[in-house]
């Protein structure tokens, strides 16, 4: 059998298996959690038990050994079903830093346990309140003292820190004024949250416009063993960049799932809702925004699949991964607006779930990277224009 045919069959099976799992978590499940701002533990457990959280972990460490293409199919399907993978998607790409740059001992120690679902690596601490997108200026310091790093500083928007066992931290190990390039002197360190809470680490939840389990994290002379350093000291920014393409592609796939959900729901409603004696979907004013949103979601999905294929065949794909994220986030946001408009007043009613998904998909214009920063990347690195910041 041709490998492309085999892949298509595998992908179709994967998609329908994820869709089947998601059927046990209907709209009401997500709606109730949203109202309480509660974490979808049962959903994450089911996903972990089914092995989906270990999609990208190589088989030698007990994972499925599949690619970003397959991980993207899983995340898209979750979002297409009306759910939200933000509760757990990060493990897929944070794990990549450990896999690519961790020592053989670290990989042996952590990856099989992550694959079995015994250990959660869901939190990645990069953002800081005072420096924002200017990552290399971050202020959290990890100072080496003997066999420990002593960490002092603050992070913000650190999602899932309350629902993870480990957190990958990006901190400065050499002060900015002592490095030649500002991208140097940053390091990635694994923090064991279970041991650290109350011993120099404080986590405070932040309530946001959608259910996202995000937090602020305070380090007050937290001690971390030096063997928790991932890769080489001072090279953390490079490791961060290495992981970003996978993150961009996976988040983009969630946007595609959202976009398809919005178009499906809006079309269903447009056929059922009768006003002036006919379905509202018979009016071009209702049809055209949905047709345009559909076309843009489909176009963006081609870019996501293209970027994922490039990533999986180890080709440089920074431009494609960024464009996938940009186009998919724009397409899902356009579809969200069209879906609210189609639903009229009911677009604002919680029981239709459109307003919930609308709030959820809005995030992707800002996080994990804002649209402007992607445009700036394309302008500088693809179009060769002068750096604007
Ligand atoms: C719900 C949520 C979850 C998150 N989860 C995580 C997480 O788990 N881990 C983590 O580390 N971070 C996380 N983040 C942080 C997220 O990555 C940042 O919010 C995002 O990168 C933007 O940074 P900022 O909020 O500091 O905005 P800023 O950098 O302050 O930017 C504010 C606005 O100014 C624009 N801007 C800034 N500089 C320029 C420029 N040079 N040119 C043009 N426009 C510019 C930006 O595009 C943006 O619109 C999360 C954020 C949210 C809201």
Short mmCIF file of C-alpha atoms and ligand atoms in Angstrom, two decimals:
data_model
loop_
_atom_site.label_atom_id
_atom_site.label_comp_id
_atom_site.label_asym_id
_atom_site.label_seq_id
_atom_site.Cartn_x
_atom_site.Cartn_y
_atom_site.Cartn_z
CA UNK A 1 0.00 0.00 0.00
CA UNK A 2 1.25 3.51 -0.87
CA UNK A 3 2.40 5.37 2.22
CA UNK A 4 0.17 8.36 1.38
CA UNK A 5 -2.89 6.05 1.24
CA UNK A 6 -1.82 4.44 4.51
CA UNK A 7 -1.47 7.89 6.07
CA UNK A 8 -4.87 8.99 4.82
CA UNK A 9 -6.44 5.87 6.34
CA UNK A 10 -4.57 6.36 9.63
CA UNK A 11 -5.66 9.99 9.74
CA UNK A 12 -9.30 9.16 9.04
CA UNK A 13 -9.27 6.53 11.79
CA UNK A 14 -7.54 8.88 14.21
CA UNK A 15 -10.04 11.65 13.52
CA UNK A 16 -13.05 9.41 14.06
CA UNK A 17 -11.56 7.88 17.23
CA UNK A 18 -11.00 11.36 18.71
CA UNK A 19 -14.49 12.44 17.62
CA UNK A 20 -15.89 9.34 19.37
CA UNK A 21 -14.03 10.20 22.60
CA UNK A 22 -15.27 13.80 22.40
CA UNK A 23 -18.89 12.66 22.12
CA UNK A 24 -18.68 11.72 25.82
CA UNK A 25 -17.93 15.40 26.55
CA UNK A 26 -20.84 17.28 25.00
CA UNK A 27 -21.55 21.02 24.93
CA UNK A 28 -23.11 20.94 28.41
CA UNK A 29 -19.88 19.54 29.91
CA UNK A 30 -17.82 22.46 28.59
CA UNK A 31 -20.55 25.00 29.34
CA UNK A 32 -20.77 23.97 33.00
CA UNK A 33 -17.00 24.06 33.45
CA UNK A 34 -16.89 27.45 31.79
CA UNK A 35 -19.48 28.82 34.21
CA UNK A 36 -17.44 27.56 37.15
CA UNK A 37 -14.03 28.30 35.55
CA UNK A 38 -13.16 24.71 36.42
CA UNK A 39 -10.51 22.45 34.90
CA UNK A 40 -11.73 19.63 32.62
CA UNK A 41 -10.01 16.86 34.60
CA UNK A 42 -12.22 14.02 33.29
CA UNK A 43 -11.61 15.05 29.71
CA UNK A 44 -7.83 15.32 30.19
CA UNK A 45 -7.81 11.92 31.94
CA UNK A 46 -9.72 10.33 29.08
CA UNK A 47 -7.36 11.85 26.53
CA UNK A 48 -4.34 10.67 28.52
CA UNK A 49 -5.72 7.13 28.96
CA UNK A 50 -6.40 6.90 25.25
CA UNK A 51 -2.72 7.75 24.66
CA UNK A 52 -3.34 10.98 22.76
CA UNK A 53 -1.26 13.08 25.14
CA UNK A 54 1.74 10.92 24.24
CA UNK A 55 1.31 11.30 20.47
CA UNK A 56 4.67 12.99 19.94
CA UNK A 57 6.68 10.95 22.45
CA UNK A 58 8.86 8.42 20.59
CA UNK A 59 7.94 4.75 20.88
CA UNK A 60 11.21 3.94 22.72
CA UNK A 61 9.88 6.10 25.60
CA UNK A 62 6.42 4.57 25.51
CA UNK A 63 4.68 7.14 23.30
CA UNK A 64 2.96 6.77 19.93
CA UNK A 65 5.94 8.15 17.99
CA UNK A 66 3.70 10.08 15.61
CA UNK A 67 4.24 13.54 14.13
CA UNK A 68 2.89 17.05 14.47
CA UNK A 69 0.51 16.23 11.59
CA UNK A 70 -1.22 13.61 13.76
CA UNK A 71 -1.11 15.79 16.90
CA UNK A 72 -2.75 18.56 14.86
CA UNK A 73 -5.52 16.19 13.74
CA UNK A 74 -6.25 15.33 17.39
CA UNK A 75 -6.38 18.96 18.56
CA UNK A 76 -8.45 20.09 15.58
CA UNK A 77 -11.01 17.37 16.22
CA UNK A 78 -11.32 18.32 19.91
CA UNK A 79 -12.07 21.92 18.94
CA UNK A 80 -14.34 20.89 16.09
CA UNK A 81 -16.40 18.90 18.58
CA UNK A 82 -17.01 22.07 20.64
CA UNK A 83 -14.39 21.27 23.28
CA UNK A 84 -11.14 23.01 24.12
CA UNK A 85 -7.71 21.41 24.22
CA UNK A 86 -6.05 24.38 25.93
CA UNK A 87 -6.32 22.43 29.18
CA UNK A 88 -3.67 20.03 27.99
CA UNK A 89 -2.23 20.87 24.55
CA UNK A 90 1.00 22.29 25.96
CA UNK A 91 2.32 18.92 27.05
CA UNK A 92 2.63 18.01 23.39
CA UNK A 93 5.04 20.81 22.59
CA UNK A 94 6.77 21.42 25.95
CA UNK A 95 7.81 17.78 25.93
CA UNK A 96 9.69 18.53 22.67
CA UNK A 97 12.25 20.67 24.54
CA UNK A 98 13.02 17.77 26.86
CA UNK A 99 13.16 15.35 23.94
CA UNK A 100 15.46 17.49 21.80
CA UNK A 101 17.71 19.01 24.46
CA UNK A 102 17.35 16.90 27.62
CA UNK A 103 20.11 14.53 28.76
CA UNK A 104 19.64 10.75 28.24
CA UNK A 105 19.02 10.46 32.02
CA UNK A 106 16.35 13.18 31.98
CA UNK A 107 14.59 11.55 29.04
CA UNK A 108 14.65 8.16 30.77
CA UNK A 109 13.47 9.69 34.02
CA UNK A 110 10.57 11.75 32.66
CA UNK A 111 9.37 10.72 29.20
CA UNK A 112 8.06 7.21 29.96
CA UNK A 113 6.19 8.51 33.01
CA UNK A 114 4.71 11.37 30.98
CA UNK A 115 3.71 8.85 28.29
CA UNK A 116 2.00 6.65 30.91
CA UNK A 117 0.14 9.65 32.31
CA UNK A 118 1.86 9.41 35.70
CA UNK A 119 3.52 12.78 35.32
CA UNK A 120 2.09 15.95 33.84
CA UNK A 121 4.35 18.44 32.04
CA UNK A 122 1.74 21.05 31.22
CA UNK A 123 3.25 24.38 32.27
CA UNK A 124 5.76 26.55 30.43
CA UNK A 125 6.85 29.73 32.22
CA UNK A 126 8.12 32.38 29.81
CA UNK A 127 5.96 35.54 30.03
CA UNK A 128 6.62 38.21 32.62
CA UNK A 129 4.48 41.16 33.71
CA UNK A 130 6.97 43.95 32.99
CA UNK A 131 8.65 42.76 29.78
CA UNK A 132 5.83 41.16 27.72
CA UNK A 133 6.75 40.09 24.19
CA UNK A 134 10.33 41.33 24.68
CA UNK A 135 11.35 37.88 25.99
CA UNK A 136 15.10 38.39 26.13
CA UNK A 137 14.62 41.15 28.70
CA UNK A 138 12.84 38.86 31.14
CA UNK A 139 13.96 39.44 34.71
CA UNK A 140 13.54 36.16 36.57
CA UNK A 141 17.04 35.11 37.64
CA UNK A 142 18.32 31.62 38.44
CA UNK A 143 21.63 32.03 40.25
CA UNK A 144 23.80 28.96 40.66
CA UNK A 145 24.83 28.25 44.25
CA UNK A 146 26.70 24.94 44.50
CA UNK A 147 24.43 22.14 43.31
CA UNK A 148 21.31 24.35 43.22
CA UNK A 149 19.83 27.23 41.28
CA UNK A 150 18.20 29.87 43.44
CA UNK A 151 15.33 31.40 41.49
CA UNK A 152 13.88 34.85 42.13
CA UNK A 153 11.30 36.65 40.03
CA UNK A 154 7.77 36.54 38.71
CA UNK A 155 5.95 35.05 35.74
CA UNK A 156 2.48 35.81 34.45
CA UNK A 157 -0.10 33.96 32.37
CA UNK A 158 1.40 30.62 33.24
CA UNK A 159 -1.36 28.30 32.21
CA UNK A 160 -2.11 24.97 33.89
CA UNK A 161 0.48 25.49 36.69
CA UNK A 162 -2.15 24.24 39.14
CA UNK A 163 -2.73 21.11 37.05
CA UNK A 164 0.81 20.09 36.27
CA UNK A 165 3.56 18.23 38.12
CA UNK A 166 6.42 19.84 36.25
CA UNK A 167 6.96 23.30 34.82
CA UNK A 168 9.58 24.26 32.28
CA UNK A 169 11.01 27.62 33.32
CA UNK A 170 12.87 30.10 31.14
CA UNK A 171 15.08 32.23 33.40
CA UNK A 172 18.22 34.32 33.13
CA UNK A 173 21.33 32.56 34.41
CA UNK A 174 23.66 35.36 33.26
CA UNK A 175 22.58 38.99 33.71
CA UNK A 176 21.70 40.84 30.51
CA UNK A 177 24.54 43.33 30.97
CA UNK A 178 27.09 40.50 31.03
CA UNK A 179 26.17 38.81 27.73
CA UNK A 180 27.33 39.75 24.22
CA UNK A 181 23.96 39.05 22.62
CA UNK A 182 20.71 39.47 24.53
CA UNK A 183 19.55 36.05 23.36
CA UNK A 184 22.38 34.53 25.41
CA UNK A 185 22.37 33.80 29.14
CA UNK A 186 18.83 32.38 29.32
CA UNK A 187 18.32 28.80 30.47
CA UNK A 188 15.54 26.22 30.56
CA UNK A 189 15.08 24.53 33.93
CA UNK A 190 12.55 21.90 34.99
CA UNK A 191 10.76 22.87 38.19
CA UNK A 192 9.06 20.14 40.18
CA UNK A 193 5.89 21.95 41.19
CA UNK A 194 4.90 19.35 43.77
CA UNK A 195 8.11 19.87 45.74
CA UNK A 196 8.30 23.62 45.19
CA UNK A 197 4.85 24.87 46.18
CA UNK A 198 5.11 26.58 49.54
CA UNK A 199 8.92 26.33 49.45
CA UNK A 200 9.74 29.46 47.48
CA UNK A 201 7.03 29.05 44.84
CA UNK A 202 3.55 30.58 44.93
CA UNK A 203 0.91 30.11 42.25
CA UNK A 204 -2.11 32.43 42.03
CA UNK A 205 -4.96 31.85 39.58
CA UNK A 206 -6.02 34.66 37.24
CA UNK A 207 -9.67 34.74 36.25
CA UNK A 208 -9.97 35.47 32.52
CA UNK A 209 -12.77 35.99 30.00
CA UNK A 210 -12.65 32.29 29.16
CA UNK A 211 -11.98 29.12 31.12
CA UNK A 212 -8.21 28.79 30.79
CA UNK A 213 -6.66 27.83 34.15
CA UNK A 214 -3.99 30.49 33.86
CA UNK A 215 -1.95 31.82 36.78
CA UNK A 216 0.78 34.11 38.01
CA UNK A 217 3.79 32.48 39.56
CA UNK A 218 6.15 33.97 42.14
CA UNK A 219 9.66 32.70 42.83
CA UNK A 220 11.05 33.73 46.17
CA UNK A 221 14.49 32.13 46.44
CA UNK A 222 13.16 28.84 45.13
CA UNK A 223 15.89 26.20 45.12
CA UNK A 224 16.07 23.86 42.12
CA UNK A 225 18.72 21.12 41.77
CA UNK A 226 21.21 21.88 38.95
CA UNK A 227 20.49 18.50 37.37
CA UNK A 228 17.09 19.98 36.39
CA UNK A 229 18.80 22.25 33.85
CA UNK A 230 17.65 21.15 30.39
CA UNK A 231 20.41 21.33 27.77
CA UNK A 232 23.29 23.76 28.09
CA UNK A 233 23.24 26.71 30.46
CA UNK A 234 22.71 29.98 28.57
CA UNK A 235 21.17 28.36 25.47
CA UNK A 236 17.53 28.48 26.64
CA UNK A 237 16.40 31.09 24.12
CA UNK A 238 17.56 28.87 21.25
CA UNK A 239 15.63 25.93 22.76
CA UNK A 240 12.56 28.14 23.10
CA UNK A 241 12.72 29.05 19.40
CA UNK A 242 13.20 25.36 18.47
CA UNK A 243 9.89 24.52 20.11
CA UNK A 244 7.87 27.41 18.73
CA UNK A 245 7.14 25.99 15.29
CA UNK A 246 5.37 22.95 16.77
CA UNK A 247 3.45 25.22 19.13
CA UNK A 248 2.35 27.54 16.32
CA UNK A 249 1.16 24.63 14.13
CA UNK A 250 -0.72 22.91 16.95
CA UNK A 251 -2.48 26.07 18.09
CA UNK A 252 -3.35 26.81 14.45
CA UNK A 253 -4.98 23.38 14.19
CA UNK A 254 -7.18 24.25 17.18
CA UNK A 255 -8.22 27.45 15.38
CA UNK A 256 -9.17 25.37 12.33
CA UNK A 257 -11.29 23.13 14.56
CA UNK A 258 -12.97 26.21 16.06
CA UNK A 259 -13.53 27.71 12.60
CA UNK A 260 -15.20 24.53 11.34
CA UNK A 261 -17.35 24.31 14.48
CA UNK A 262 -18.56 27.92 14.02
CA UNK A 263 -19.40 27.40 10.34
CA UNK A 264 -21.22 24.10 11.07
CA UNK A 265 -23.26 25.55 13.91
CA UNK A 266 -24.10 28.75 12.05
CA UNK A 267 -25.22 26.87 8.93
CA UNK A 268 -27.37 24.53 11.00
CA UNK A 269 -29.02 27.47 12.73
CA UNK A 270 -29.41 29.42 9.46
CA UNK A 271 -31.37 26.52 7.97
CA UNK A 272 -33.63 26.13 11.01
CA UNK A 273 -34.37 29.71 11.98
CA UNK A 274 -37.43 31.04 10.15
CA UNK A 275 -37.90 34.83 10.00
CA UNK A 276 -40.10 36.65 7.45
CA UNK A 277 -41.50 33.26 6.50
CA UNK A 278 -38.24 31.68 5.31
CA UNK A 279 -34.97 30.34 6.69
CA UNK A 280 -32.57 33.18 7.44
CA UNK A 281 -29.92 31.18 5.53
CA UNK A 282 -31.84 31.90 2.33
CA UNK A 283 -30.72 35.53 2.55
CA UNK A 284 -27.45 36.32 0.84
CA UNK A 285 -26.65 38.72 3.67
CA UNK A 286 -26.53 35.69 5.97
CA UNK A 287 -25.02 33.24 3.46
CA UNK A 288 -22.09 35.26 2.21
CA UNK A 289 -20.26 35.88 5.50
CA UNK A 290 -20.54 32.14 6.22
CA UNK A 291 -19.35 31.17 2.73
CA UNK A 292 -16.40 33.57 3.07
CA UNK A 293 -15.54 32.30 6.55
CA UNK A 294 -15.69 28.72 5.25
CA UNK A 295 -13.34 29.53 2.37
CA UNK A 296 -10.86 31.21 4.71
CA UNK A 297 -10.91 28.33 7.20
CA UNK A 298 -10.30 25.85 4.37
CA UNK A 299 -7.43 27.96 2.96
CA UNK A 300 -5.83 28.29 6.39
CA UNK A 301 -6.15 24.56 6.97
CA UNK A 302 -4.04 23.93 3.85
CA UNK A 303 -1.30 26.12 5.31
CA UNK A 304 -1.51 24.28 8.64
CA UNK A 305 -1.22 20.88 6.91
CA UNK A 306 1.66 22.18 4.76
CA UNK A 307 3.56 23.53 7.79
CA UNK A 308 2.96 20.27 9.71
CA UNK A 309 4.28 18.17 6.80
CA UNK A 310 7.39 20.38 6.59
CA UNK A 311 7.93 20.11 10.34
CA UNK A 312 7.56 16.32 10.25
CA UNK A 313 10.04 16.02 7.38
CA UNK A 314 12.56 18.14 9.33
CA UNK A 315 12.52 21.08 6.92
CA UNK A 316 12.90 24.64 8.21
CA UNK A 317 9.31 25.83 8.57
CA UNK A 318 9.41 29.04 10.64
CA UNK A 319 7.62 31.06 7.95
CA UNK A 320 5.00 28.37 7.28
CA UNK A 321 4.33 27.73 10.99
CA UNK A 322 3.88 31.44 11.65
CA UNK A 323 1.66 31.92 8.59
CA UNK A 324 -0.41 28.90 9.64
CA UNK A 325 -0.98 30.43 13.08
CA UNK A 326 -1.77 33.88 11.64
CA UNK A 327 -4.19 32.65 8.96
CA UNK A 328 -5.90 30.08 11.17
CA UNK A 329 -6.39 32.53 14.06
CA UNK A 330 -7.82 35.12 11.65
CA UNK A 331 -10.08 32.53 9.98
CA UNK A 332 -11.47 31.23 13.28
CA UNK A 333 -12.09 34.76 14.50
CA UNK A 334 -13.90 35.67 11.27
CA UNK A 335 -15.98 32.49 11.55
CA UNK A 336 -16.74 33.31 15.20
CA UNK A 337 -18.05 36.75 14.26
CA UNK A 338 -20.14 35.33 11.41
CA UNK A 339 -21.58 32.68 13.76
CA UNK A 340 -22.58 35.25 16.40
CA UNK A 341 -24.18 37.45 13.73
CA UNK A 342 -26.08 34.50 12.23
CA UNK A 343 -27.46 33.55 15.64
CA UNK A 344 -28.75 37.08 16.27
CA UNK A 345 -29.68 37.45 19.94
CA UNK A 346 -29.09 33.74 20.55
CA UNK A 347 -25.42 34.27 19.71
CA UNK A 348 -25.19 35.85 23.14
CA UNK A 349 -27.06 33.13 25.01
CA UNK A 350 -24.87 30.72 26.95
CA UNK A 351 -26.98 27.70 26.03
CA UNK A 352 -25.99 27.98 22.35
CA UNK A 353 -22.24 27.79 23.17
CA UNK A 354 -21.42 30.26 20.40
CA UNK A 355 -20.56 33.02 22.85
CA UNK A 356 -18.29 30.63 24.79
CA UNK A 357 -16.38 29.53 21.72
CA UNK A 358 -16.26 33.18 20.55
CA UNK A 359 -14.48 34.13 23.80
CA UNK A 360 -12.21 31.12 23.56
CA UNK A 361 -11.07 31.65 19.99
CA UNK A 362 -10.39 35.36 20.55
CA UNK A 363 -7.35 34.42 22.61
CA UNK A 364 -5.41 33.27 19.57
CA UNK A 365 -5.02 36.81 18.27
CA UNK A 366 -2.88 37.46 21.36
CA UNK A 367 -1.44 34.20 22.73
CA UNK A 368 0.79 32.32 22.54
CA UNK A 369 2.07 35.07 20.24
CA UNK A 370 0.25 38.18 19.15
CA UNK A 371 -0.67 38.73 15.52
CA UNK A 372 1.57 41.80 15.28
CA UNK A 373 4.62 39.85 16.33
CA UNK A 374 3.95 37.24 13.63
CA UNK A 375 3.60 39.99 11.03
CA UNK A 376 6.85 41.53 12.28
CA UNK A 377 8.54 38.12 11.94
CA UNK A 378 7.33 37.69 8.36
CA UNK A 379 8.29 41.26 7.44
CA UNK A 380 11.79 40.88 8.81
CA UNK A 381 12.72 37.24 8.21
CA UNK A 382 10.80 36.46 5.03
CA UNK A 383 10.46 39.81 3.25
CA UNK A 384 13.85 41.15 4.33
CA UNK A 385 12.44 44.43 5.67
CA UNK A 386 14.26 46.28 8.45
CA UNK A 387 13.54 45.06 11.98
CA UNK A 388 10.83 47.30 13.46
CA UNK A 389 11.47 46.74 17.15
C1 LIG B 1 -4.97 33.14 28.60
C2 LIG B 1 -3.51 33.27 28.37
C3 LIG B 1 -2.69 32.16 28.53
C4 LIG B 1 -1.30 32.29 28.39
N1 LIG B 1 -0.50 31.20 28.65
C5 LIG B 1 0.85 31.39 28.72
C6 LIG B 1 1.71 30.34 29.22
O1 LIG B 1 1.26 29.24 29.53
N2 LIG B 1 3.05 30.61 29.33
C7 LIG B 1 3.58 31.82 29.00
O2 LIG B 1 4.79 31.98 29.13
N3 LIG B 1 2.79 32.82 28.52
C8 LIG B 1 1.45 32.64 28.38
N4 LIG B 1 0.64 33.66 27.94
C9 LIG B 1 1.23 34.95 27.61
C10 LIG B 1 1.17 35.27 26.13
O3 LIG B 1 2.14 34.52 25.45
C11 LIG B 1 1.35 36.79 26.00
O4 LIG B 1 0.19 37.41 26.53
C12 LIG B 1 1.57 37.21 24.57
O5 LIG B 1 2.79 36.71 24.10
C13 LIG B 1 1.56 38.74 24.45
O6 LIG B 1 2.43 39.30 25.41
P1 LIG B 1 1.91 40.46 26.40
O7 LIG B 1 0.60 40.02 26.95
O8 LIG B 1 2.98 40.77 27.35
O9 LIG B 1 1.63 41.67 25.45
P2 LIG B 1 2.63 42.86 25.10
O10 LIG B 1 3.96 42.33 24.68
O11 LIG B 1 2.59 43.85 26.19
O12 LIG B 1 1.90 43.46 23.83
C14 LIG B 1 0.65 44.16 23.93
C15 LIG B 1 0.17 44.52 22.53
O13 LIG B 1 1.16 45.32 21.88
C16 LIG B 1 1.56 44.73 20.66
N5 LIG B 1 3.02 44.93 20.47
C17 LIG B 1 4.00 44.80 21.39
N6 LIG B 1 5.19 45.05 20.82
C18 LIG B 1 4.96 45.33 19.51
C19 LIG B 1 5.78 45.66 18.40
N7 LIG B 1 7.10 45.75 18.52
N8 LIG B 1 5.18 45.87 17.20
C20 LIG B 1 3.84 45.80 17.09
N9 LIG B 1 3.00 45.48 18.09
C21 LIG B 1 3.56 45.25 19.28
C22 LIG B 1 1.24 43.26 20.78
O14 LIG B 1 0.99 42.70 19.51
C23 LIG B 1 -0.01 43.27 21.66
O15 LIG B 1 -1.15 43.39 20.86
C24 LIG B 1 -0.75 33.53 28.01
C25 LIG B 1 -1.58 34.64 27.82
C26 LIG B 1 -2.95 34.54 28.01
C27 LIG B 1 -3.80 35.75 27.84
#
